[in-house]
Coordinates of C-alpha atoms and ligand atoms in Angstrom, one line a residue:
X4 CA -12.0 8.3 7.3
X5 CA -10.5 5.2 8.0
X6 CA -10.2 2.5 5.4
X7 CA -8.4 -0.7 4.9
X8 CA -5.2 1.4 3.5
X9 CA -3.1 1.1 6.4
X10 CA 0.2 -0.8 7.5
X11 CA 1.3 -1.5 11.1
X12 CA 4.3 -3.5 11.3
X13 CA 7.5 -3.1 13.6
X14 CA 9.5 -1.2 11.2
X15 CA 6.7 0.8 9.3
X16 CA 3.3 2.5 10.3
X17 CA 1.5 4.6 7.6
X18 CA -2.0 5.7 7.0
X19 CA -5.1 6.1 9.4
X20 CA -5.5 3.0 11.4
X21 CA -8.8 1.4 11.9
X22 CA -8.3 -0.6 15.3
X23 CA -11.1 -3.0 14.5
X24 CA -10.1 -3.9 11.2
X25 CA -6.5 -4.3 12.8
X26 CA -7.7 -6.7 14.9
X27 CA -9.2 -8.7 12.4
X28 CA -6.2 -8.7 10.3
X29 CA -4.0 -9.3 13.7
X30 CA -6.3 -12.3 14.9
X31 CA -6.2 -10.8 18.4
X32 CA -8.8 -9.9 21.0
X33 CA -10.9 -7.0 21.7
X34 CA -10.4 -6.1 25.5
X35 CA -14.0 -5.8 26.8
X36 CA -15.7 -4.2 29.0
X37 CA -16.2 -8.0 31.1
X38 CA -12.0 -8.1 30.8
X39 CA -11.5 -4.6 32.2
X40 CA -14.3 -5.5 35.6
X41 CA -12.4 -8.5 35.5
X42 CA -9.3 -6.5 35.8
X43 CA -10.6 -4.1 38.3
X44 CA -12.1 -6.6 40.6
X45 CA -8.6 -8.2 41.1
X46 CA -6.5 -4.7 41.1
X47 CA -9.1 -2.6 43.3
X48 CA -8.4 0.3 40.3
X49 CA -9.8 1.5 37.5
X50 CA -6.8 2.7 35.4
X51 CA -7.6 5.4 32.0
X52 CA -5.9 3.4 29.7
X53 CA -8.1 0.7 30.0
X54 CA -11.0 2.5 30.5
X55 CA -10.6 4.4 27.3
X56 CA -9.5 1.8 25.3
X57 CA -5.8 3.1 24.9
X58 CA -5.0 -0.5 25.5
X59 CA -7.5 -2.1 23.4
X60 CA -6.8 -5.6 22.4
X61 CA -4.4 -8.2 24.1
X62 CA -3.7 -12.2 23.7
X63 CA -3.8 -14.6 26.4
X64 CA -4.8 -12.1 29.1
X65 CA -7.9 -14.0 30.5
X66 CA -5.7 -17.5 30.7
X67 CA -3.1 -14.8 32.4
X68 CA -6.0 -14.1 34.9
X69 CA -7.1 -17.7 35.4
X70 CA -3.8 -18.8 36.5
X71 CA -3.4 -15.8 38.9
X72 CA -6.5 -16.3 40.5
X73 CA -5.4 -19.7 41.0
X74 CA -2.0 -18.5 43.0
X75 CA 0.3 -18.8 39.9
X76 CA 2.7 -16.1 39.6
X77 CA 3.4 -14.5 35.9
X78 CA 6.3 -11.6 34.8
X79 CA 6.5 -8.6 33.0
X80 CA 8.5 -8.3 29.9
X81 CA 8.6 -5.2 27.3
X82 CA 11.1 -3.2 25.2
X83 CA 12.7 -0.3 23.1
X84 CA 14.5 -0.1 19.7
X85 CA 17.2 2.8 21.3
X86 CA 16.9 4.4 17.9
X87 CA 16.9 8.2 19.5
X88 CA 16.3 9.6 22.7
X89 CA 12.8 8.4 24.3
X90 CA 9.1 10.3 23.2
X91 CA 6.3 10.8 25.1
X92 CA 4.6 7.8 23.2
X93 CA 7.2 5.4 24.4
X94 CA 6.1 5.9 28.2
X95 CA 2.7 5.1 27.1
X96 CA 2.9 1.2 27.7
X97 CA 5.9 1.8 30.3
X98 CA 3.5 3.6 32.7
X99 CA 0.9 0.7 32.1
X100 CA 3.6 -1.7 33.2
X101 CA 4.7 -0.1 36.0
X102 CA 1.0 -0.2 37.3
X103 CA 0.3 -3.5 36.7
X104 CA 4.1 -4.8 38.0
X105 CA 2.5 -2.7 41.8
X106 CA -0.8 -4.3 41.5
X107 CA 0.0 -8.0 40.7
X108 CA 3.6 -8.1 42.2
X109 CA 5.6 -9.3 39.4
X110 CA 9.0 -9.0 38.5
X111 CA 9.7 -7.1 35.0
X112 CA 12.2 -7.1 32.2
X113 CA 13.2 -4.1 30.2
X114 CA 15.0 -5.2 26.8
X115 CA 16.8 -2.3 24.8
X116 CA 18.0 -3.4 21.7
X117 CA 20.7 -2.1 20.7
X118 CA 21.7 -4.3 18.1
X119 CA 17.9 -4.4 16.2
X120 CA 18.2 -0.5 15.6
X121 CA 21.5 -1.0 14.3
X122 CA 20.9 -3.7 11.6
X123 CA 17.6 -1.9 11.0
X124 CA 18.8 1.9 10.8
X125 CA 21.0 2.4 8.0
X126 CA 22.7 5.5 9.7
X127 CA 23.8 4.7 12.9
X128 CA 26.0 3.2 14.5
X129 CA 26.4 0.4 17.2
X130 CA 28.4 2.7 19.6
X131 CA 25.4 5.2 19.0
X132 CA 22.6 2.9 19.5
X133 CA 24.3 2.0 22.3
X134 CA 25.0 5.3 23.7
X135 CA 20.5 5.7 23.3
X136 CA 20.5 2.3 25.1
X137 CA 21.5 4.0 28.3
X138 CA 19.9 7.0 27.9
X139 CA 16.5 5.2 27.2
X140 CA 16.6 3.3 30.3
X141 CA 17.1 6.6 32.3
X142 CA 13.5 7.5 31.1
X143 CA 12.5 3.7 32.3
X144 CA 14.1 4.1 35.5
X145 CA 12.0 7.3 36.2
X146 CA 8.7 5.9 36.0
X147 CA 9.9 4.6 39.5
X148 CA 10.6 1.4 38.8
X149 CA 12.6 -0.2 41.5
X150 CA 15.7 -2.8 41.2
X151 CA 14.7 -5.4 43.3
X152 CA 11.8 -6.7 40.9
X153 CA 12.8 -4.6 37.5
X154 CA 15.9 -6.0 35.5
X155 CA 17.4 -3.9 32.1
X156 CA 18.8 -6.1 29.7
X157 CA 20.6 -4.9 26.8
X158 CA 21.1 -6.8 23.8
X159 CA 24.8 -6.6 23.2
X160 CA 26.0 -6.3 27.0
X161 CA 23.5 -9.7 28.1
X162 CA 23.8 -11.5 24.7
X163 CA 25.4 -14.3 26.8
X164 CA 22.2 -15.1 28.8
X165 CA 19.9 -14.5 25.6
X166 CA 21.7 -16.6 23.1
X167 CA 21.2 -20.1 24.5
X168 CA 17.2 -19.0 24.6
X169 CA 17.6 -17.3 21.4
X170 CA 19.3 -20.1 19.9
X171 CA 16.3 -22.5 20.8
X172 CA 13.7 -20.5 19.5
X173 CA 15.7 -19.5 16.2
X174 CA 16.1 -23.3 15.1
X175 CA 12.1 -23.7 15.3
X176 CA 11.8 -20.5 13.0
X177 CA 11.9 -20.7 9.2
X178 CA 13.2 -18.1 6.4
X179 CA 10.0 -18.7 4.8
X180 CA 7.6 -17.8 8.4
X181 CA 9.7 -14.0 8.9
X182 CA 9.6 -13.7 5.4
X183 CA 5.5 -13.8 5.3
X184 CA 5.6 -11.9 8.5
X185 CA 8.1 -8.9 8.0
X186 CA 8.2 -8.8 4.2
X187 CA 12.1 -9.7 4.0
X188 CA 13.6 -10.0 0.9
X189 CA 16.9 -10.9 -0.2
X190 CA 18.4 -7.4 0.6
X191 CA 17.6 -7.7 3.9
X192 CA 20.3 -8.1 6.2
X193 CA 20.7 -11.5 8.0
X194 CA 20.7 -9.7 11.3
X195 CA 17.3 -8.5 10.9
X196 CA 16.3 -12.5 10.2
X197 CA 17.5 -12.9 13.1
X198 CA 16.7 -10.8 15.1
X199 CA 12.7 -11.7 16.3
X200 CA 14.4 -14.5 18.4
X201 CA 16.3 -12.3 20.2
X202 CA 13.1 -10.0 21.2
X203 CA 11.6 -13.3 22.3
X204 CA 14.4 -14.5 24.7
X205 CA 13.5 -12.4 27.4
X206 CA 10.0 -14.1 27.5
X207 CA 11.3 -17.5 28.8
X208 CA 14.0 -15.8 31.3
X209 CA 12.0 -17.1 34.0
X210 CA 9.8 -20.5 34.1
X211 CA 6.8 -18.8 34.7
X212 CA 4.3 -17.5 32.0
X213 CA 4.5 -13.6 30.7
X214 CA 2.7 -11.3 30.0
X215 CA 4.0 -8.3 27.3
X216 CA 2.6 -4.9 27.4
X217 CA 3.7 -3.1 24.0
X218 CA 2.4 -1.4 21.1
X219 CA 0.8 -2.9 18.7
X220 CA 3.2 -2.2 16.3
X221 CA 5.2 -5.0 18.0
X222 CA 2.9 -8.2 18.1
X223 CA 4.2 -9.8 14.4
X224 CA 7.6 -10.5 16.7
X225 CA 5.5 -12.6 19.4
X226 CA 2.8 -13.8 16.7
X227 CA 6.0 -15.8 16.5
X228 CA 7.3 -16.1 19.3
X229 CA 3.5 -17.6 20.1
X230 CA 3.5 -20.1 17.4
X231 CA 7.2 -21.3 18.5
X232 CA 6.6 -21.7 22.7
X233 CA 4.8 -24.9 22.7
X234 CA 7.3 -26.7 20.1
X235 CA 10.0 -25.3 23.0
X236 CA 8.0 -26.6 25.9
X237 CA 6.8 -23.3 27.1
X238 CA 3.8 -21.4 27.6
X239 CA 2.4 -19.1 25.0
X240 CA 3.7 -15.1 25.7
X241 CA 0.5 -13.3 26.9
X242 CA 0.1 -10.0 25.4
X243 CA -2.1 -6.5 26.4
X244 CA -1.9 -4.1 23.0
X245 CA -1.5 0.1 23.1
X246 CA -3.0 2.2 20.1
X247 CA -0.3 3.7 18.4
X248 CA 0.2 7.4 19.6
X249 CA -0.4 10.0 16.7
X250 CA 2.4 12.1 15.6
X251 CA 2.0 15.5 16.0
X252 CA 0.9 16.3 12.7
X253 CA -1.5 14.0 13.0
X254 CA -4.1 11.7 12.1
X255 CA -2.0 8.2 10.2
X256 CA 1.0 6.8 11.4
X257 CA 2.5 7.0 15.2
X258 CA 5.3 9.3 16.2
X259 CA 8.9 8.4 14.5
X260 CA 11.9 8.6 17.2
X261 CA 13.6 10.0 14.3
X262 CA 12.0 12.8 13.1
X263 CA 12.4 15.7 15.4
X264 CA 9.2 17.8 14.9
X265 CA 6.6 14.9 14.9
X266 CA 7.2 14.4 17.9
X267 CA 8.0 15.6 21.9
X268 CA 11.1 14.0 23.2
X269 CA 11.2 13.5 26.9
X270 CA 14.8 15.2 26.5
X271 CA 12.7 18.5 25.3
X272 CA 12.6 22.3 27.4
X273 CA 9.2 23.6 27.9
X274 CA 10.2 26.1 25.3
X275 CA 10.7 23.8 22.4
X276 CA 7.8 21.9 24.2
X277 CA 5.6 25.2 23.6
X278 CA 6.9 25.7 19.9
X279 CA 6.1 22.4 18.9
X280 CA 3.0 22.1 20.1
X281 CA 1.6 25.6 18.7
X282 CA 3.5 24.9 15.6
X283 CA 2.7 21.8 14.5
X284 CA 0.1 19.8 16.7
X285 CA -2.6 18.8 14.6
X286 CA -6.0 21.0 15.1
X287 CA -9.8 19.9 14.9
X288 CA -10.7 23.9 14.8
X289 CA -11.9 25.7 12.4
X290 CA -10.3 28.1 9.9
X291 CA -11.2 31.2 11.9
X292 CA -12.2 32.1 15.6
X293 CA -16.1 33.2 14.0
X294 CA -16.2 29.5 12.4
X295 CA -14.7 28.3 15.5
X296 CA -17.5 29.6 17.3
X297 CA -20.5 28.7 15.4
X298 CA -19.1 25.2 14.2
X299 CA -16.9 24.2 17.2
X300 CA -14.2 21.6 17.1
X301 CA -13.4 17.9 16.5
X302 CA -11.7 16.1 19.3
X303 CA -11.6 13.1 18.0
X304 CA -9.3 14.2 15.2
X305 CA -7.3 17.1 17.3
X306 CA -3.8 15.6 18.7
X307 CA -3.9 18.0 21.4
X308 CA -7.1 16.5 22.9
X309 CA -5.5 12.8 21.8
X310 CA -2.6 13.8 23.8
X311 CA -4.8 14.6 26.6
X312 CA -7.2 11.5 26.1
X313 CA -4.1 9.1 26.1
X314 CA -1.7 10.4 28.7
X315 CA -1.8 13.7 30.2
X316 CA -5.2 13.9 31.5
X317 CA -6.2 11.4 33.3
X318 CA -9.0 12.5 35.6
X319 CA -12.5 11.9 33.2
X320 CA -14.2 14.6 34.7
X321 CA -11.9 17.0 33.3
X322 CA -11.0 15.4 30.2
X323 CA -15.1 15.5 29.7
X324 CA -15.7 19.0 30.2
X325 CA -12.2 20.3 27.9
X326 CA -14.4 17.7 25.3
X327 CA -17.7 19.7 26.0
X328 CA -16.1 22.7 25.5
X329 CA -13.9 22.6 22.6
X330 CA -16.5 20.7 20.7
X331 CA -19.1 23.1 21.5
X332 CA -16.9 26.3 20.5
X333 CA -16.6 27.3 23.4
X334 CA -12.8 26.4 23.9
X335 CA -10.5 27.3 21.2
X336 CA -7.5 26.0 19.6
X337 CA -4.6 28.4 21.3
X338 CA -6.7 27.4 24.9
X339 CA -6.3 23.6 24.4
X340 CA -3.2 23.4 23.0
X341 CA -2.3 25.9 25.9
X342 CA -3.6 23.1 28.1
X343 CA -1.5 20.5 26.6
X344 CA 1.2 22.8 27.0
X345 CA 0.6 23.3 30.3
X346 CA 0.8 19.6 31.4
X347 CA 3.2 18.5 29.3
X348 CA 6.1 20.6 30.7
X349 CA 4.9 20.0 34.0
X350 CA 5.2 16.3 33.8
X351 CA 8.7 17.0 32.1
X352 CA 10.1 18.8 34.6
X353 CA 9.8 16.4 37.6
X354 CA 10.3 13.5 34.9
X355 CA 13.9 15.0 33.4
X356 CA 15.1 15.5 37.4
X357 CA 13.9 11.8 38.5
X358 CA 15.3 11.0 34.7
X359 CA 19.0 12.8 35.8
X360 CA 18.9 11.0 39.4
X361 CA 18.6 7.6 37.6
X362 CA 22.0 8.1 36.0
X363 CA 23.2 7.2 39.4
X364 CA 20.9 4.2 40.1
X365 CA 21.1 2.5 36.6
X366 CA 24.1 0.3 37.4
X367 CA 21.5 -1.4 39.9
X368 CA 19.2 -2.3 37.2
X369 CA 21.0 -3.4 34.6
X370 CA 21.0 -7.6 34.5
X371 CA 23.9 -9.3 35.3
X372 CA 25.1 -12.5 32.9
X373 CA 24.8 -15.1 35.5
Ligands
LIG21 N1 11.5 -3.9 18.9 C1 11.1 -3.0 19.9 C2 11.2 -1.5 19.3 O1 11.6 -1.3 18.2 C3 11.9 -3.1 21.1 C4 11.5 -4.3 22.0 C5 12.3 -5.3 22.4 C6 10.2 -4.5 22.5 N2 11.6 -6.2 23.2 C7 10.3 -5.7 23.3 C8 9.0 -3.8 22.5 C9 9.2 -6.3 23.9 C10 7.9 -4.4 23.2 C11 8.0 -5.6 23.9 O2 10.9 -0.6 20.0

């Protein structure tokens, strides 16, 4: 059941999240079902994420909309903490950008952050979060992203073009504003304090308005970033939200980068895929196959249908009936998660080969300090 016992903040997810009450406590907006026709009137698409409310809430998006409708161009801006090699959750709001960045025509910024993962990960390195920097942006380049409109900025290797922004937007933020936002206290390293006007740089990289598609984990940053534009004399950072995608053992808090068995790295071989799915993905069955027949299973708490739901099944028809089925009893927990299985590794194998082709095309992505 969810309650009110949850935390979602950039560092720290725990508990079972309640997406309405987080957007209460946010202050952000629902997308409805008027935003998504709004959406698919100008795209000519109806895309699963929005139409099961995977992206659920955003900021800004209608004005976003106004202005396009009216001719004016905006960009697309996201990120990744290189704390570990990429997760299937990460592509989440990376395959939503790429989809919007072919439908409205916009260039796009990819920030890794080296730097943030250091100051916040007490064991590693720079060199090593450095090393994922690279590694993190083969998984980018492989959701066919192309180099003409997509730029990779990384924190320590473009701090020359950030800092002047950075600098800008750090004297308009006080210790007392991150402090309410983040929790900081006086252990806190001063690069962490920091550190939220560096994510925000990349939103004024361009003179034109942007739009962020991210986890919701993420907004605290650009609640700020929000408050600050105007005093700068820029527009407000529009913003479309993801849920946060379950770890495998389920239900309360979203999959850790550093926990090897919560989650599916995009790095994985279908065998370890297959082992960690059967092992430990969360089931809505029932104790035995007998139960399992008479009672049926939940869905709506079973990570292998989540998966499904959120990126590996896209096609509703399917998704409906695999629903129908497992609910009714007539699909049991080895055939779903045989499913997941199934699709995961499938999408892995053509994703790790694009993944080891972008080694050779990453030097044309990365941003060059003008
Ligand atoms: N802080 C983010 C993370 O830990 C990385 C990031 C940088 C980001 N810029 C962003 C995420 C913009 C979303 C949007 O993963």
């Amino acid at each position: 059941m969810p309650s009110d016992n949850f935390i979602v903040t950039p560092w720290h997810v725990e508990g079972d999240i309640d997406y309405d009450k987080l957007i209460k406590r946010f202050g952000t907006e629902k997308i409805t079902d008027q935003l998504i026709s709004r959406i698919e009137k100008i795209t000519k698409e109806s895309h699963f994420m929005l139409r099961r409310g995977i992206f659920f809430c955003h900021r800004d998006m209608k004005r976003i909309l106004d202005d396009y409708e009216k001719g004016k161009k905006f960009f697309l801006y996201t990120g990744r903490g290189p704390s570990g090699h990429t997760h299937i959750g990460h592509l989440v709001p990376w395959v939503f950008a790429k989809w919007l960045q072919d439908k409205f025509e916009t260039n796009m910024y990819f920030q890794l952050t080296d730097d943030e993962k250091f100051f916040s990960k007490q064991n590693l390195t720079l060199e090593e979060t450095k090393k994922f920097a690279y590694e993190n942006a083969l998984d980018f380049i492989a959701l066919g992203f192309k180099p003409k409109n997509t730029k990779i900025i990384i924190d320590t290797e473009n701090i020359q073009t950030l800092y002047p922004i950075a600098a800008r937007i750090a004297k308009k933020i006080n210790f007392s504003n991150t402090k309410a936002v983040f929790g900081f206290t006086n252990d806190t390293n001063i690069g962490m304090i920091f550190y939220t006007a560096l994510q925000s740089a990349p939103c004024f990289i361009e003179d034109k308005p942007v739009l962020i598609p991210l986890g919701v984990d993420q907004d605290p940053h650009f609640r700020i970033t929000r408050d600050v534009a105007p005093r700068i004399g820029k527009p407000k950072p529009a913003i479309i939200h993801n849920i946060m995608i379950p770890a495998l053992q389920g239900p309360g808090g979203k999959m850790s980068a550093s926990e090897e068995n919560t989650t599916i790295y995009t790095t994985d071989t279908a065998d370890v895929v297959k082992k960690k799915i059967n092992k430990y993905a969360f089931s809505g069955g029932q104790q035995d196959i007998e139960e399992h027949r008479k009672k049926g299973g939940n869905p709506e708490i079973d990570v292998s249908f989540q998966y499904l739901r959120i990126f590996f099944e896209p096609d509703d028809k399917k998704l409906k009936q695999i629903y129908d089925d497992y609910k009714s009893g007539k699909m049991l927990t080895g055939e779903l998660k045989g499913i997941l299985i199934e699709k995961i590794n499938k999408f892995l194998k053509s994703h790790q080969e694009k993944r080891e082709k972008a080694r050779d095309q990453i030097g044309n992505f990365l941003f060059e300090n003008p």
